[in-house]
Short mmCIF file of C-alpha atoms and ligand atoms in Angstrom, two decimals:
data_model
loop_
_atom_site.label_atom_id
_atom_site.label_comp_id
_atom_site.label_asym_id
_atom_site.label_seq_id
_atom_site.Cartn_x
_atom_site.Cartn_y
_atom_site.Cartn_z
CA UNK R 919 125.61 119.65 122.98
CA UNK R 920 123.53 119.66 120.21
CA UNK R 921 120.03 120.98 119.57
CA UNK R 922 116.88 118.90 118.33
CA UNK R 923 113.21 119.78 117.63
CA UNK R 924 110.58 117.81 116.32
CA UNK R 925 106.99 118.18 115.17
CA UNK R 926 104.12 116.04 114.63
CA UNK R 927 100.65 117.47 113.35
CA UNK R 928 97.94 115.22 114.08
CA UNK R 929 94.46 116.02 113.39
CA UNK R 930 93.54 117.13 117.11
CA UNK R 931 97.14 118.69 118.64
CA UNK R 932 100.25 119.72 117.68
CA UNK R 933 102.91 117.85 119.67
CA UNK R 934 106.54 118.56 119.79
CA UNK R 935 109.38 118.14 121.73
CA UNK R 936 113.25 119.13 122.32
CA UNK R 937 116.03 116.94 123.16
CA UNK R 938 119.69 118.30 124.03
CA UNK R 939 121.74 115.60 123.10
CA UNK R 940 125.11 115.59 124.90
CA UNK R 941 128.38 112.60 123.90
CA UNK R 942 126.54 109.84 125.69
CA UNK R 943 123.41 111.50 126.96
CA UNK R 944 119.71 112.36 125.42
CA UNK R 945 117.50 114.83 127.28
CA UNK R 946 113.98 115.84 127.17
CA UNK R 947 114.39 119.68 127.90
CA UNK R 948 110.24 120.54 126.44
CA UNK R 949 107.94 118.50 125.24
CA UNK R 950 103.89 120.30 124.04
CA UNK R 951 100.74 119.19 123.13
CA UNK R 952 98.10 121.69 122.06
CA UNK R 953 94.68 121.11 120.54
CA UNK R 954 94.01 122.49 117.23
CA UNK R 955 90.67 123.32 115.88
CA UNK R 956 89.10 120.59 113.86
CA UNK R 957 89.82 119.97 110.04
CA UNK R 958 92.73 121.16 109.47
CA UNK R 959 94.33 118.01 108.58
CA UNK R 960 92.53 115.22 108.15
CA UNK R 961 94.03 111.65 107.63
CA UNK R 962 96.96 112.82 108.08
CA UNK R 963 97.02 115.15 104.92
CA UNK R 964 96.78 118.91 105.44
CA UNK R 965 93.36 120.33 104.53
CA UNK R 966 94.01 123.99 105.15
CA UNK R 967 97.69 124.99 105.14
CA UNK R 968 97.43 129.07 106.05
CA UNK R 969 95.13 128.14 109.07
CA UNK R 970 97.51 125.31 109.82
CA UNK R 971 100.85 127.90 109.56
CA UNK R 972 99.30 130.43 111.96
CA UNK R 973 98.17 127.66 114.40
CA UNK R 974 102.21 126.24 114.46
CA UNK R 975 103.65 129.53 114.55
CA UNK R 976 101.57 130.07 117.66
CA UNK R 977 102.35 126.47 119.02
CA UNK R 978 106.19 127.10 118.24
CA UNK R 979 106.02 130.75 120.46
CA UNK R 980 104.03 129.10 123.67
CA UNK R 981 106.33 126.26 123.71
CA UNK R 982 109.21 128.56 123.51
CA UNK R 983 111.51 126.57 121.67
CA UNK R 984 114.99 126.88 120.55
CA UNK R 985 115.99 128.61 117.13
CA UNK R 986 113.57 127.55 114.07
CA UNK R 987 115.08 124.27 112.45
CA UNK R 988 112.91 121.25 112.95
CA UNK R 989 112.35 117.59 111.83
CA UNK R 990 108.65 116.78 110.45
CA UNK R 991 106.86 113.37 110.19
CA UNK R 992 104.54 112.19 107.23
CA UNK R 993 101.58 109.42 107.48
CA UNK R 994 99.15 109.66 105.09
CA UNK R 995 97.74 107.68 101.82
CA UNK R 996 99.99 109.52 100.02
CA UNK R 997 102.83 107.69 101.44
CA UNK R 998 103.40 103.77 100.42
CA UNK R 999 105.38 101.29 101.68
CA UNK R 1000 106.51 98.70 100.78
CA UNK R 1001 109.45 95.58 101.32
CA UNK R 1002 111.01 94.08 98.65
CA UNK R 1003 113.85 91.33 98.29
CA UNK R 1004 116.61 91.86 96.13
CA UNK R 1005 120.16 90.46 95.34
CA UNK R 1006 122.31 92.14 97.73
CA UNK R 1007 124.59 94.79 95.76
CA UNK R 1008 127.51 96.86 98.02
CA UNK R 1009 127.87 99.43 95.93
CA UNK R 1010 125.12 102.13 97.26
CA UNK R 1011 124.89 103.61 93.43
CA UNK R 1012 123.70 100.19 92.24
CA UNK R 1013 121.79 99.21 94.71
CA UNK R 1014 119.45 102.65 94.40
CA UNK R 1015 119.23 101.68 90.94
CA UNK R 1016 118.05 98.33 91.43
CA UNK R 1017 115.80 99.54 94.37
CA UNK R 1018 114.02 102.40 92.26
CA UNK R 1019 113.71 99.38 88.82
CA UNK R 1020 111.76 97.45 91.76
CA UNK R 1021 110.11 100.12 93.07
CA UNK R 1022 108.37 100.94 89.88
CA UNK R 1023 106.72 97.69 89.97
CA UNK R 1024 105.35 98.18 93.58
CA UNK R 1025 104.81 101.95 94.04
CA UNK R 1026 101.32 103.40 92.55
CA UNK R 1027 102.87 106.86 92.42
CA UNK R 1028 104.35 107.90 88.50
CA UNK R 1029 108.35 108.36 89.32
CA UNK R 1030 108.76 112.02 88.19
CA UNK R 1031 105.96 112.57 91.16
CA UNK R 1032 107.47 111.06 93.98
CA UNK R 1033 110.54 111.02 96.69
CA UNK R 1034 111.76 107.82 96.90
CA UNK R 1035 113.83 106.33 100.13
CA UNK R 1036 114.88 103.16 101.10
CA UNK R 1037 116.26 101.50 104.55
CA UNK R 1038 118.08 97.76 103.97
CA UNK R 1039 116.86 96.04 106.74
CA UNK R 1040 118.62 92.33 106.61
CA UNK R 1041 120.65 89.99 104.74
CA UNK R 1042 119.84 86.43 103.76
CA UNK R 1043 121.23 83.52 101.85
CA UNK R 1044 118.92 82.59 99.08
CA UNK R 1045 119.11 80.01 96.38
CA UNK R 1046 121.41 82.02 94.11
CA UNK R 1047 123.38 84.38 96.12
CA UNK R 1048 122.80 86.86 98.77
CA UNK R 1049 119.80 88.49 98.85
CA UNK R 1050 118.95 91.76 100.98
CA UNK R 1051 115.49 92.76 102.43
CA UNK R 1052 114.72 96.76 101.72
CA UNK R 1053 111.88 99.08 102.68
CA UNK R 1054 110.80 101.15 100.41
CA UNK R 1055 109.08 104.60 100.73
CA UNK R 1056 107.68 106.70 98.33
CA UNK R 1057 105.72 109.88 98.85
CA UNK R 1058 103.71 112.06 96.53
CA UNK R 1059 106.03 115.09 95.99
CA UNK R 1060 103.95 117.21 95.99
CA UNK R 1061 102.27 116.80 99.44
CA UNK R 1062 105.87 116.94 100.83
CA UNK R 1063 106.07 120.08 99.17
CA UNK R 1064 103.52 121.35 100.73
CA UNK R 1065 104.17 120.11 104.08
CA UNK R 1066 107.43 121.89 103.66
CA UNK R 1067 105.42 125.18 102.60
CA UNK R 1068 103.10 125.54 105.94
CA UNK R 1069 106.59 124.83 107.52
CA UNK R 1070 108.38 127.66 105.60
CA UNK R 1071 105.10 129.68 106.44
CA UNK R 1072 105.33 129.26 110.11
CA UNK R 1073 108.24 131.11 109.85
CA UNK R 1074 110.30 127.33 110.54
CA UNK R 1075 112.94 125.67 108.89
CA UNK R 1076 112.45 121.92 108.17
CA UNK R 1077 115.50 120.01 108.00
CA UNK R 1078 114.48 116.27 107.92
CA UNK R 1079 111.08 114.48 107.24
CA UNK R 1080 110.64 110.79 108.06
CA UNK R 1081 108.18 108.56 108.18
CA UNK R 1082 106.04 108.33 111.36
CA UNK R 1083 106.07 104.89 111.57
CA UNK R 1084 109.57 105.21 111.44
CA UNK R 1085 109.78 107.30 113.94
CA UNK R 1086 107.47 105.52 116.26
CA UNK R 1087 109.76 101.81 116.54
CA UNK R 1088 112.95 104.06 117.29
CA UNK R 1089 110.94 106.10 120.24
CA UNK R 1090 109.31 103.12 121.53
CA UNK R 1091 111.56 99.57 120.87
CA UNK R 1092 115.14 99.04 122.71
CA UNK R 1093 117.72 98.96 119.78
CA UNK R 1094 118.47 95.23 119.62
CA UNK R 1095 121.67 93.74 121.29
CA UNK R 1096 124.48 93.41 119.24
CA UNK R 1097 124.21 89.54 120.31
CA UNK R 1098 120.43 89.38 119.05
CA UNK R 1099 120.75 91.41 115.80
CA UNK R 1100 119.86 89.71 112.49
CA UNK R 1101 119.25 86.59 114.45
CA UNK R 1102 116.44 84.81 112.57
CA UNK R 1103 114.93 82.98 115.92
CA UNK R 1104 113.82 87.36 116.63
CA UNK R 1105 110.40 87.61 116.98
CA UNK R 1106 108.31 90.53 115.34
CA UNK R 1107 106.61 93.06 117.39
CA UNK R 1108 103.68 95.09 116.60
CA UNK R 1109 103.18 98.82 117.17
CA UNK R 1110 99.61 100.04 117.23
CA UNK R 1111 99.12 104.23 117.41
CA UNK R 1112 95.96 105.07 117.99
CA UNK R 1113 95.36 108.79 117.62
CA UNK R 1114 92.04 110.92 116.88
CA UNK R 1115 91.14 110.11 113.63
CA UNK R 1116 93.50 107.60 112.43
CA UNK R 1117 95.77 104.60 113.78
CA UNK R 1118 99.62 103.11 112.67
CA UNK R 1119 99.74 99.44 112.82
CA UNK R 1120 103.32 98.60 112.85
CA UNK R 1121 105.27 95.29 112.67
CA UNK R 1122 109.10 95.52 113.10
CA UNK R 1123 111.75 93.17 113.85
CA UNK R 1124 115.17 94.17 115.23
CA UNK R 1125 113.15 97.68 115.98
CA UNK R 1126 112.84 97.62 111.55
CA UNK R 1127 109.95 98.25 109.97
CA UNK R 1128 108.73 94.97 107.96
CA UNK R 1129 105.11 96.12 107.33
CA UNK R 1130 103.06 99.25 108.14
CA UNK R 1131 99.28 100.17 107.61
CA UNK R 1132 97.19 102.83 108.08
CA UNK R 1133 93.64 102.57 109.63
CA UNK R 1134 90.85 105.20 109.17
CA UNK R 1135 90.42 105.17 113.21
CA UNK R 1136 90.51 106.63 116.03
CA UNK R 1137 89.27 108.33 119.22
CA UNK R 1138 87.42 110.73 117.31
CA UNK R 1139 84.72 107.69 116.63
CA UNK R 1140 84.93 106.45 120.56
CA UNK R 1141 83.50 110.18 120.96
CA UNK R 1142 81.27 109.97 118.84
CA UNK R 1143 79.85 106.43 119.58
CA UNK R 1144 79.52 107.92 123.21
CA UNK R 1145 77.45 110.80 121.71
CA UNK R 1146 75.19 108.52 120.11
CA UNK R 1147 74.31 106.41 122.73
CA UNK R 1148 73.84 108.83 125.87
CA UNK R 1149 72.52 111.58 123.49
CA UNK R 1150 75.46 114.09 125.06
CA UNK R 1151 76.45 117.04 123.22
CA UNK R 1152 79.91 116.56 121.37
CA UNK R 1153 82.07 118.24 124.36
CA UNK R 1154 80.35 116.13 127.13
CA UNK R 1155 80.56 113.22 125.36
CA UNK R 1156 84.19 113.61 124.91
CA UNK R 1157 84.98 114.73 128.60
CA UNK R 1158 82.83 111.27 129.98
CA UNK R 1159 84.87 109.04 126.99
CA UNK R 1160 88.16 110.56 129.32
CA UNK R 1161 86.41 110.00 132.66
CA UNK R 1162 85.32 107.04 132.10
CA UNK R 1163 87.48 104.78 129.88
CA UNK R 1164 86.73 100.92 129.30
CA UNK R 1165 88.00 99.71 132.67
CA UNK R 1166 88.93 101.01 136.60
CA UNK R 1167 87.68 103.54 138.59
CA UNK R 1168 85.58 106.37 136.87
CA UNK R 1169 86.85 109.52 137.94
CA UNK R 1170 83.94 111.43 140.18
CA UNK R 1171 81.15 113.30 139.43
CA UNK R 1172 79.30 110.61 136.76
CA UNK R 1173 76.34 108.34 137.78
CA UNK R 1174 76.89 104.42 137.78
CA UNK R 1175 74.12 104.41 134.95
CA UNK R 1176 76.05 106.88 132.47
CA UNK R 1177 79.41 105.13 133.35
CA UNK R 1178 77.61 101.63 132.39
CA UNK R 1179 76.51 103.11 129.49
CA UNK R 1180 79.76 104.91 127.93
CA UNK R 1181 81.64 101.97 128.25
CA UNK R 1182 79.02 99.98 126.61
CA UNK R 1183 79.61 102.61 123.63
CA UNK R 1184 83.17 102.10 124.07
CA UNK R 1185 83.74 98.90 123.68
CA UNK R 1186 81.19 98.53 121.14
CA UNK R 1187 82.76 101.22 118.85
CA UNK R 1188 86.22 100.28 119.70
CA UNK R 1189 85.43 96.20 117.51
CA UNK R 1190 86.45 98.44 114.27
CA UNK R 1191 90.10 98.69 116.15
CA UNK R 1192 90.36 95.36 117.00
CA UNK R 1193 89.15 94.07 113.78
CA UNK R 1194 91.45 96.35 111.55
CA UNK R 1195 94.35 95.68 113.42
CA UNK R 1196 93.61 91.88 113.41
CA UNK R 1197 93.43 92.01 109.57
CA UNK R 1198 96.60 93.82 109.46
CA UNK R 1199 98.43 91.41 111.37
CA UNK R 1200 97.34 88.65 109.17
CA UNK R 1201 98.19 90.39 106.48
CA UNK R 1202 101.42 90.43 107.58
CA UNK R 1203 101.80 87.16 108.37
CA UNK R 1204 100.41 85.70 105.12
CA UNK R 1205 103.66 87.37 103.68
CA UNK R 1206 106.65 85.06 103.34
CA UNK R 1207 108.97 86.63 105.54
CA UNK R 1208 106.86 87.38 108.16
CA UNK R 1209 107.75 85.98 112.09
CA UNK R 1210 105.44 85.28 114.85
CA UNK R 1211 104.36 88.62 116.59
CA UNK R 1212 105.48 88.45 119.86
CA UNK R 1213 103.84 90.88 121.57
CA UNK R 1214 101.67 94.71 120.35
CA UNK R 1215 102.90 97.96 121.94
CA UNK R 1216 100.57 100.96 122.79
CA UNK R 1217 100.75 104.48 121.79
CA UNK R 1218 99.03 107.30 120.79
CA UNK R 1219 96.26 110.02 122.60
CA UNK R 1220 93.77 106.67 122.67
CA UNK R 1221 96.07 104.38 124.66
CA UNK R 1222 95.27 106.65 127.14
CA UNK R 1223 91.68 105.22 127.49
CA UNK R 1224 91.89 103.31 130.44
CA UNK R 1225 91.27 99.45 129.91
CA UNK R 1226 92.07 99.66 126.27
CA UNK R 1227 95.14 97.69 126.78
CA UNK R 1228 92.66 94.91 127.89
CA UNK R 1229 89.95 95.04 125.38
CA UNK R 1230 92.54 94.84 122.59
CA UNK R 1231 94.25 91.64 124.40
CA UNK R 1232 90.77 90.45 125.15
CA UNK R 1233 90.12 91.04 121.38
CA UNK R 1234 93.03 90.09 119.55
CA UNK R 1235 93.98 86.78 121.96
CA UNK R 1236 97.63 88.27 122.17
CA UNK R 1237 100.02 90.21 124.84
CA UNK R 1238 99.21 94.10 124.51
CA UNK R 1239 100.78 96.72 126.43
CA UNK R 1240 100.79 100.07 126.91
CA UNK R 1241 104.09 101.53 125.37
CA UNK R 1242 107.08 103.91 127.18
CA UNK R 1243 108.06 106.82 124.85
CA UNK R 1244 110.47 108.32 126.95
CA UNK R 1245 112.24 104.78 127.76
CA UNK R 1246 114.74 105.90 125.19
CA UNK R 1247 115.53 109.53 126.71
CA UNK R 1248 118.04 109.23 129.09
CA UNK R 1249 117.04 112.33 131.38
CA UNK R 1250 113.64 112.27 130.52
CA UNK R 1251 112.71 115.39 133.30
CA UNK R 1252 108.98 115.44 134.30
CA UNK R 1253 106.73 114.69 131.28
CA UNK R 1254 103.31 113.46 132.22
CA UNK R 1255 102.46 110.00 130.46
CA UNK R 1256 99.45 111.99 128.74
CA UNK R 1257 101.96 114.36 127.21
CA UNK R 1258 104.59 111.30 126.32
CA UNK R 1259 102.29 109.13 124.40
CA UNK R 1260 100.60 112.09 122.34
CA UNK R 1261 104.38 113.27 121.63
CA UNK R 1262 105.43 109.61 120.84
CA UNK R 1263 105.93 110.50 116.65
CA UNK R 1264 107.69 113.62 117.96
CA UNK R 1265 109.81 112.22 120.11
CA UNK R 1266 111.01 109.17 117.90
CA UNK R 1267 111.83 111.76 115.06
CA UNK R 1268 113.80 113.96 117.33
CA UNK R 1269 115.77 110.96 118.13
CA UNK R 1270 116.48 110.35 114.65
CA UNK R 1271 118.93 113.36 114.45
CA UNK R 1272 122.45 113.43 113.79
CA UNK R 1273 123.93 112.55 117.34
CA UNK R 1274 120.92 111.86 118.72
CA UNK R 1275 120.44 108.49 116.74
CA UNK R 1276 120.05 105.39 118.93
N1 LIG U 110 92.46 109.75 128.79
C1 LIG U 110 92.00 109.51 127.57
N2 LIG U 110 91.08 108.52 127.38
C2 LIG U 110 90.59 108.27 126.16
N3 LIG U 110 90.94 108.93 125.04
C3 LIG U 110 91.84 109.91 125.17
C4 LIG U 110 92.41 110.26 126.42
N4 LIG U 110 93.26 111.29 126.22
C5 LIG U 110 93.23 111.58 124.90
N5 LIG U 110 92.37 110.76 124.26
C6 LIG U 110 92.00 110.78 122.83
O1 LIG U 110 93.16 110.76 122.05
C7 LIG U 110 92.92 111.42 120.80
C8 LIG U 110 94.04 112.40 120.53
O2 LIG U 110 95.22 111.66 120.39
P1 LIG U 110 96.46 112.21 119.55
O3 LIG U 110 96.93 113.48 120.13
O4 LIG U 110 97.42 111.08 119.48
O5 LIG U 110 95.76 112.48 118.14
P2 LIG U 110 96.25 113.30 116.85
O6 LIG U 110 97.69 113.06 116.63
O7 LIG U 110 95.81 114.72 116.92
O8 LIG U 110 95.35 112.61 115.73
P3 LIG U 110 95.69 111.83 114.38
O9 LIG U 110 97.13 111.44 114.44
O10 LIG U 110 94.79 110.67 114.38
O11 LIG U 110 95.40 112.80 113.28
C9 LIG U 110 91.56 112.10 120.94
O12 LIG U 110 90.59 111.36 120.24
C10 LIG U 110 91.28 112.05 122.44
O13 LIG U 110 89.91 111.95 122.74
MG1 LIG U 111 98.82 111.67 115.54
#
């Protein structure tokens, strides 16, 4: 039975989560979310990493868990991806070669200051041969190394880093059927993570990533649209945003009149979301190897907004649903959906380990 832990920093929690992974089985044994005071990261990049090594060495003792090796996430702008489409070559050694000659052409980061990886996703007959579609990642060096270094200083050891949006399609798309795989009639599907300050648009097919994009939103500006329009201090404001959310039943103890009013500031500052995303998705699909999008999948702290589902469907004249990040987990135990969808990044990197890999 083997051990996992992964973390993801976000720029309002920590969350992170353990999976025992047995010969068939995955289970959730802890999964944590705790708030974290403002600015220490922002967009993803870390802003102040002593503050941010205390604050995870804290997280890491409440949560209690096991030994002090653990997988990290990055999503940031100093992270690029990108596909290309190459001849396909077997041998690995040639095909790096040929991916890093192409990657030069694509990637805005100088080569002696950034990690390259790269992830074949599919194989296609094109007019001269064989040709293989790759994702590329690069990431400025030295914000991994320092990523690893508030790690280290938490007193942790980080033994994998991935990309969140990565991460994200494994924890929250079936793998495909071995009937299904590679077949070109697939249809793409579109993850949308919508955290505090900023949200992963995702499009995979076959559960890989063909496109990914970050947006500079999230529920940090539903709070504050709130606070602008009912003139509520910053904590109110935020505490009505969760009481309230777009649609259903307000939970008690708010007037009709304030209730009628948040979710006027809700879904007036939640156009930027559908808008972004919308451009993003067209994006996509201006790209020649792009597939209809099927349907958009729901995760992150902001799904939680009640009705947002909805408004985005409403918005974006497509299917959108509110994602499962445990569907994956075998024994999942007795997370609360709150916890699940803030721990989504977590959870998909955990499953990413050795063993654990679905
Ligand atoms: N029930 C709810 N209704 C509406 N919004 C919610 C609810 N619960 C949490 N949120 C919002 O979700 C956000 C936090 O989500 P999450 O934990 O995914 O963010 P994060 O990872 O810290 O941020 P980021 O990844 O953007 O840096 C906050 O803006 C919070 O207000
Ligand atoms: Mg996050």
């Amino acid at each position: 039975m083997s051990t996992v832990v992964a973390l993801d920093m976000g720029s309002s929690a920590i969350a992170g989560v353990e999976l025992k992974t047995g010969r068939d089985r995955v289970s959730l044994t802890k999964a944590a979310v705790e708030p974290i005071p403002h600015g220490l990261l922002h967009d993803g990049e870390i802003q102040q990493p002593n503050e941010l090594a205390a604050e995870l060495k804290r997280f890491w003792k409440a949560a209690r868990f096991s030994g002090r090796r653990v997988r990290l996430g990055v999503a940031n702008q100093r992270v690029v991806v990108r596909v290309i489409d190459l001849p396909a070559l077997d041998d690995e050694r040639e095909r790096r070669a040929a991916v890093e000659f192409e990657a030069a052409e694509h990637i805005p980061i100088p080569p002696d200051q950034s990690v390259v990886d790269f992830q074949p996703v599919m194989r296609y007959e094109g007019d001269s041969g064989p040709r293989e579609r790759i994702v590329v990642v690069a990431a400025h060096r030295e914000m991994i190394d320092q990523l690893v270094a508030v790690v280290r200083g938490a007193g942790l050891q980080p033994v994998g880093i991935d990309l969140e949006a990565f991460a994200l399609l494994r924890a929250l798309q079936p793998p495909a059927s071995v009937l299904d795989e590679g077949s070109p009639d697939t249809q793409a599907e579109a993850v949308v993570h919508v955290g505090a300050e900023v949200t992963h648009v995702i499009v995979s097919v076959d559960r890989n990533c063909h496109f990914t994009r970050m947006i500079g939103f999230g529920g940090e500006q539903l709070t504050r649209a709130v606070e602008q329009r009912t003139g509520l201090p910053r904590e109110e404001a935020e505490a009505v945003k969760l009481a309230c959310g777009l649609l259903g039943t307000p939970m008690e103890g708010w007037d009709a009149d304030t209730v009628a009013e948040v979710r006027h500031a809700l879904a007036l500052g939640a156009r930027p979301l559908v808008r972004e995303v919308s451009r993003s998705l067209d994006y996509y699909r201006s790209q020649p190897f792009s597939r209809g999008i099927g349907r958009i999948v729901l995760s992150g702290g902001t799904s939680l907004c009640t009705g947002i589902d909805r408004y985005m469907q409403q918005g974006l004249g497509m299917q959108v649903v509110v994602g499962n990040p445990l569907g994956q987990i075998d024994d999942p135990g007795t997370v609360p959906p709150e916890v699940a969808t803030r721990a989504a990044v977590a959870l998909g990197l955990a499953l990413d380990a050795p063993g654990g890999a679905r």
